[in-house]
Tab-separated table of C-alpha atoms in Angstrom:
chain	number	residue	atom	x	y	z
S	1	MET	CA	66.761	-88.183	-81.415
S	2	ASP	CA	70.499	-87.523	-81.838
S	3	LEU	CA	72.893	-86.151	-79.211
S	4	HIS	CA	72.656	-82.612	-80.593
S	5	GLN	CA	68.882	-82.641	-80.200
S	6	LYS	CA	69.190	-84.026	-76.665
S	7	THR	CA	71.527	-81.157	-75.757
S	8	LEU	CA	69.076	-78.568	-77.072
S	9	ALA	CA	66.003	-80.157	-75.494
S	10	PRO	CA	66.402	-78.729	-71.940
S	11	THR	CA	66.443	-75.103	-73.136
S	12	ASP	CA	63.392	-75.718	-75.302
S	13	ARG	CA	61.703	-77.526	-72.441
S	14	PHE	CA	62.333	-74.662	-70.025
S	15	GLY	CA	60.897	-72.181	-72.493
S	16	ARG	CA	57.799	-74.269	-73.149
S	17	MET	CA	57.152	-74.850	-69.458
S	18	ILE	CA	57.601	-71.164	-68.604
S	19	ALA	CA	55.263	-70.170	-71.437
S	20	ASP	CA	52.628	-72.671	-70.245
S	21	ILE	CA	52.756	-71.377	-66.676
S	22	GLU	CA	52.647	-67.742	-67.791
S	23	ALA	CA	49.592	-68.588	-69.888
S	24	GLU	CA	47.963	-70.167	-66.840
S	25	THR	CA	48.815	-67.063	-64.801
S	26	ASP	CA	47.139	-64.871	-67.417
S	27	ALA	CA	44.073	-67.118	-67.312
S	28	LEU	CA	44.095	-66.989	-63.517
S	29	LEU	CA	44.210	-63.187	-63.499
S	30	GLY	CA	41.397	-63.125	-66.026
S	31	TYR	CA	39.140	-65.499	-64.099
S	32	PRO	CA	36.069	-63.505	-62.971
S	33	ASP	CA	35.884	-62.858	-59.228
S	34	ALA	CA	32.116	-63.186	-59.429
S	35	ASP	CA	32.375	-66.787	-60.669
S	36	LEU	CA	34.642	-67.888	-57.827
S	37	VAL	CA	32.568	-66.068	-55.217
S	38	ARG	CA	29.409	-67.694	-56.568
S	39	ILE	CA	30.963	-71.208	-56.458
S	40	ILE	CA	32.261	-70.678	-52.922
S	41	ARG	CA	28.811	-69.635	-51.751
S	42	GLU	CA	27.053	-72.448	-53.628
S	43	VAL	CA	29.357	-75.149	-52.251
S	44	GLY	CA	29.141	-73.719	-48.732
S	45	PHE	CA	32.020	-75.761	-47.330
S	46	SER	CA	32.095	-76.030	-43.544
S	47	CYS	CA	35.048	-77.606	-41.707
S	48	THR	CA	34.155	-80.350	-39.213
S	49	CYS	CA	37.725	-80.642	-37.844
S	50	CYS	CA	37.982	-84.271	-38.993
S	51	GLY	CA	41.658	-83.721	-39.831
S	52	ARG	CA	41.502	-85.813	-43.015
S	53	CYS	CA	42.860	-82.956	-45.133
S	54	CYS	CA	46.012	-83.049	-42.957
S	55	THR	CA	46.825	-86.638	-43.948
S	56	ARG	CA	48.056	-88.481	-47.008
S	57	GLU	CA	44.594	-90.032	-47.173
S	58	LEU	CA	43.451	-86.982	-49.144
S	59	ASN	CA	46.591	-84.934	-49.838
S	60	ASP	CA	49.925	-86.560	-50.522
S	61	HIS	CA	51.956	-83.481	-49.563
S	62	VAL	CA	51.810	-79.856	-48.439
S	63	PHE	CA	53.785	-77.725	-50.876
S	64	LEU	CA	55.504	-74.728	-49.313
S	65	LEU	CA	55.914	-71.290	-50.791
S	66	ASP	CA	59.242	-69.629	-49.975
S	67	GLY	CA	57.603	-67.653	-47.157
S	68	ASP	CA	56.215	-70.869	-45.701
S	69	THR	CA	59.674	-72.423	-45.730
S	70	GLU	CA	61.092	-69.501	-43.768
S	71	GLN	CA	58.240	-69.826	-41.270
S	72	VAL	CA	58.854	-73.570	-40.789
S	73	ARG	CA	62.542	-72.950	-40.203
S	74	THR	CA	61.663	-70.814	-37.200
S	75	ILE	CA	59.553	-73.677	-35.807
S	76	ASP	CA	61.380	-76.912	-36.715
S	77	PRO	CA	63.605	-77.081	-39.817
S	78	SER	CA	63.857	-80.873	-39.533
S	79	VAL	CA	60.302	-81.260	-40.859
S	80	LEU	CA	61.260	-79.876	-44.282
S	81	MET	CA	61.784	-82.260	-47.189
S	82	PRO	CA	62.067	-81.803	-50.972
S	83	ALA	CA	58.633	-81.532	-52.504
S	84	PRO	CA	57.530	-84.307	-54.824
S	85	TYR	CA	57.766	-84.849	-57.654
S	86	PHE	CA	61.343	-84.552	-58.940
S	87	GLU	CA	61.124	-82.507	-62.125
S	88	PHE	CA	64.661	-82.528	-63.524
S	89	CYS	CA	67.833	-84.594	-63.163
S	90	ASP	CA	71.254	-83.550	-64.446
S	91	GLN	CA	73.925	-85.818	-65.917
S	92	ASN	CA	75.471	-86.212	-62.446
S	93	GLY	CA	72.311	-87.774	-61.025
S	94	ILE	CA	71.131	-84.749	-59.024
S	95	PHE	CA	67.384	-84.024	-58.935
S	96	TYR	CA	65.880	-80.520	-58.862
S	97	VAL	CA	62.518	-79.413	-57.428
S	98	SER	CA	60.755	-76.074	-57.082
S	99	GLY	CA	60.314	-76.017	-53.304
S	100	TYR	CA	59.969	-77.847	-50.017
S	101	ALA	CA	57.108	-79.825	-48.491
S	102	LEU	CA	56.175	-80.811	-44.940
S	103	ARG	CA	57.098	-84.252	-43.682
S	104	THR	CA	54.390	-86.632	-42.560
S	105	ARG	CA	54.499	-89.296	-39.862
S	106	ASP	CA	54.548	-93.002	-40.611
S	107	ASP	CA	50.757	-93.069	-40.337
S	108	GLY	CA	50.466	-90.360	-42.984
S	109	THR	CA	49.486	-87.489	-40.703
S	110	CYS	CA	51.073	-84.041	-40.864
S	111	VAL	CA	53.850	-83.554	-38.316
S	112	PHE	CA	51.912	-80.592	-36.933
S	113	LEU	CA	48.662	-82.516	-36.373
S	114	SER	CA	47.954	-83.386	-32.728
S	115	GLU	CA	46.516	-86.651	-31.420
S	116	GLU	CA	43.205	-84.794	-31.126
S	117	ARG	CA	43.384	-84.065	-34.886
S	118	ARG	CA	44.055	-80.361	-34.369
S	119	CYS	CA	46.722	-78.215	-36.014
S	120	THR	CA	49.364	-77.295	-33.435
S	121	ILE	CA	50.539	-74.257	-35.446
S	122	TYR	CA	47.127	-73.046	-36.597
S	123	ASP	CA	47.953	-69.352	-36.191
S	124	ARG	CA	51.146	-69.899	-38.223
S	125	ARG	CA	49.871	-72.513	-40.682
S	126	MET	CA	51.047	-72.684	-44.275
S	127	ALA	CA	49.580	-70.622	-47.111
S	128	ILE	CA	47.877	-73.594	-48.790
S	129	CYS	CA	46.378	-74.626	-45.442
S	130	ARG	CA	44.836	-71.164	-45.079
S	131	VAL	CA	42.936	-71.353	-48.369
S	132	TYR	CA	42.180	-75.097	-48.387
S	133	PRO	CA	39.912	-76.595	-49.721
S	134	TYR	CA	39.488	-73.777	-52.229
S	135	MET	CA	41.722	-73.614	-55.284
S	136	LEU	CA	41.774	-71.951	-58.651
S	137	HIS	CA	43.921	-73.698	-61.212
S	138	ARG	CA	43.516	-75.835	-64.299
S	139	GLU	CA	43.756	-79.546	-63.661
S	140	GLU	CA	42.743	-82.778	-65.354
S	141	GLY	CA	39.553	-84.234	-63.909
S	142	GLU	CA	38.430	-87.851	-63.597
S	143	ASP	CA	36.874	-87.638	-67.052
S	144	GLY	CA	40.190	-86.580	-68.586
S	145	THR	CA	39.176	-83.001	-69.368
S	146	VAL	CA	41.319	-80.088	-68.220
S	147	ASP	CA	39.239	-77.370	-66.596
S	148	TRP	CA	39.155	-75.018	-63.618
S	149	ARG	CA	39.194	-76.768	-60.240
S	150	GLN	CA	37.850	-74.630	-57.418
S	151	ILE	CA	37.306	-77.102	-54.584
S	152	SER	CA	39.677	-79.835	-53.348
S	153	GLY	CA	38.373	-83.087	-51.889
S	154	LEU	CA	34.783	-82.194	-52.741
S	155	ASN	CA	32.348	-84.476	-50.885
S	156	GLN	CA	35.231	-86.323	-49.208
S	157	HIS	CA	35.374	-84.344	-45.958
S	158	GLY	CA	33.615	-81.550	-44.144
S	159	GLU	CA	30.022	-80.466	-44.619
S	160	TYR	CA	28.456	-78.533	-47.445
S	161	TYR	CA	25.720	-76.002	-48.216
S	162	ALA	CA	26.484	-73.874	-45.172
S	163	SER	CA	25.606	-70.192	-45.461
S	164	ILE	CA	28.593	-68.072	-46.513
S	165	GLY	CA	28.055	-64.336	-46.772
S	166	GLU	CA	29.059	-62.291	-49.799
S	167	ASP	CA	31.840	-60.451	-47.957
S	168	GLU	CA	33.311	-63.648	-46.509
S	169	ALA	CA	33.201	-65.351	-49.906
S	170	ARG	CA	34.982	-62.398	-51.499
S	171	LYS	CA	37.683	-62.545	-48.826
S	172	ILE	CA	38.188	-66.265	-49.467
S	173	ALA	CA	38.286	-65.694	-53.233
S	174	CYS	CA	40.932	-62.979	-52.838
S	175	GLU	CA	43.138	-65.224	-50.676
S	176	VAL	CA	42.771	-68.134	-53.094
S	177	ARG	CA	43.733	-66.023	-56.088
S	178	ALA	CA	46.748	-64.592	-54.233
S	179	TYR	CA	47.959	-68.072	-53.253
S	180	GLU	CA	47.612	-69.523	-56.746
S	181	GLU	CA	49.407	-66.540	-58.296
S	182	ALA	CA	52.255	-66.842	-55.762
S	183	TYR	CA	52.540	-70.563	-56.500
S	184	LEU	CA	52.759	-69.997	-60.252
S	185	ASP	CA	55.268	-67.177	-59.763
S	186	GLN	CA	57.478	-69.533	-57.733
S	187	GLU	CA	57.280	-72.182	-60.453
S	188	VAL	CA	58.383	-69.691	-63.101
S	189	ALA	CA	61.178	-68.371	-60.880
S	190	PHE	CA	62.383	-71.963	-60.336
S	191	LEU	CA	62.475	-72.701	-64.058
S	192	ARG	CA	64.307	-69.490	-64.897
S	193	CYS	CA	66.821	-70.044	-62.112
S	194	LEU	CA	67.365	-73.653	-63.176
S	195	ARG	CA	67.813	-72.678	-66.824
S	196	ASP	CA	70.513	-70.170	-65.838
S	197	TYR	CA	72.105	-72.640	-63.403
S	198	PHE	CA	72.279	-75.368	-66.030
S	199	ALA	CA	73.778	-72.985	-68.598
S	200	ALA	CA	76.383	-71.632	-66.164
S	201	ASN	CA	77.471	-75.105	-65.027
S	202	ASP	CA	77.235	-76.971	-68.342
S	203	LEU	CA	74.439	-79.179	-67.016
S	204	ARG	CA	71.473	-80.690	-68.792
S	205	HIS	CA	68.513	-82.912	-68.043
S	206	ILE	CA	69.201	-86.516	-69.103
S	207	GLN	CA	66.161	-88.773	-69.096
S	208	LYS	CA	68.222	-91.966	-68.923
S	209	VAL	CA	69.997	-90.700	-65.788
S	210	TYR	CA	66.646	-89.566	-64.363
S	211	ASP	CA	65.205	-93.050	-64.852
S	212	ARG	CA	68.268	-94.684	-63.273
S	213	GLN	CA	68.114	-92.436	-60.222
S	214	MET	CA	64.383	-92.986	-59.843
S	215	ALA	CA	64.997	-96.731	-59.842
S	216	LEU	CA	67.488	-96.292	-56.992
S	217	PHE	CA	65.020	-94.018	-55.189
S	218	ARG	CA	62.253	-96.613	-55.427
S	219	LYS	CA	64.593	-99.222	-53.964
S	220	GLY	CA	65.039	-97.039	-50.866
S	221	ALA	CA	68.415	-95.472	-51.636
S	222	PRO	CA	68.875	-91.799	-50.692
S	223	VAL	CA	69.264	-89.563	-53.740
S	224	PRO	CA	70.702	-86.032	-53.977
S	225	VAL	CA	68.163	-83.268	-54.490
S	226	ARG	CA	68.629	-79.538	-54.946
S	227	VAL	CA	65.635	-77.543	-53.759
S	228	TYR	CA	64.821	-74.094	-55.095
S	229	CYS	CA	64.313	-71.447	-52.411
S	230	ARG	CA	64.565	-67.668	-52.686
S	231	GLY	CA	66.487	-67.611	-55.944
S	232	ALA	CA	69.041	-70.336	-55.162
S	233	PHE	CA	69.364	-74.098	-54.828
S	234	GLU	CA	69.876	-75.817	-51.485
S	235	GLU	CA	71.515	-79.235	-51.305
S	236	THR	CA	69.699	-82.065	-49.542
S	237	THR	CA	68.772	-85.717	-50.007
S	238	ALA	CA	65.559	-87.697	-50.156
S	239	SER	CA	64.470	-91.336	-49.971
S	240	CYS	CA	61.128	-92.934	-50.775
S	241	GLY	CA	60.375	-93.440	-47.081
S	242	ASP	CA	60.184	-89.659	-46.676
S	243	TYR	CA	57.050	-89.746	-48.822
S	244	GLY	CA	55.416	-92.758	-47.217
S	245	VAL	CA	56.340	-94.991	-50.141
S	246	ALA	CA	57.613	-98.496	-49.451
S	247	SER	CA	60.856	-99.395	-51.195
S	248	HIS	CA	60.758	-102.016	-53.940
S	249	ARG	CA	63.872	-104.128	-53.793
S	250	ALA	CA	64.659	-106.602	-56.523
S	251	GLY	CA	64.689	-110.255	-55.545
S	252	LYS	CA	64.024	-113.765	-56.746
S	253	VAL	CA	60.479	-114.589	-57.737
S	254	ARG	CA	59.083	-117.420	-55.640
S	255	ARG	CA	57.100	-119.884	-57.681
S	256	ALA	CA	54.344	-122.049	-56.248
């Protein structure tokens, strides 16, 4: 690929990604309510308050919608961090992501999880926490096929085959659909904002710079990240320790 093609690639990439997400949104809106309600009732998930869903053991991060971010800022803004995984990097070595995530402790637990494994902000918990473990988006499964995924962590926590009434299942289905649509809308808004921001500031995604910055990140160095929130980008930094990832520093290989 020549330099001219590399310069054009970001615009094309933005357009393709936006089109893919809009197609997923259309599929989401067209997904029959009856199917989701039926699956919710058949699975019959019942929470046992084990707290495993609030740890990196099952979920490596809690992605925040813009409304969630505003809520967290009224509680403790220090627990916000750029959401993984960095999607773009400009020629100046700055990463860009579509939102924030919640920090976790060194042991992998959510900062809002108590020693008794209870959520300390349950009445103000995040949107994804309210609908978990239900979901409704297309994702690659263990067999490599991309299909609808309706339940997260199936058979890994909680109990199943509890009785869930029709009205309750419909309420859950409505909340799940609303969350997934809001998530996709935020992703599209991020891409459109980033496309305009890149064009206005003569920026572009450079894979070689991305790879170089990721190498620094993996070694434990803080890297600059701009996080999308409410139509603008906020400047912050991130290091691999924020995500519970040990740094990998280069060194001499010891031979036996």
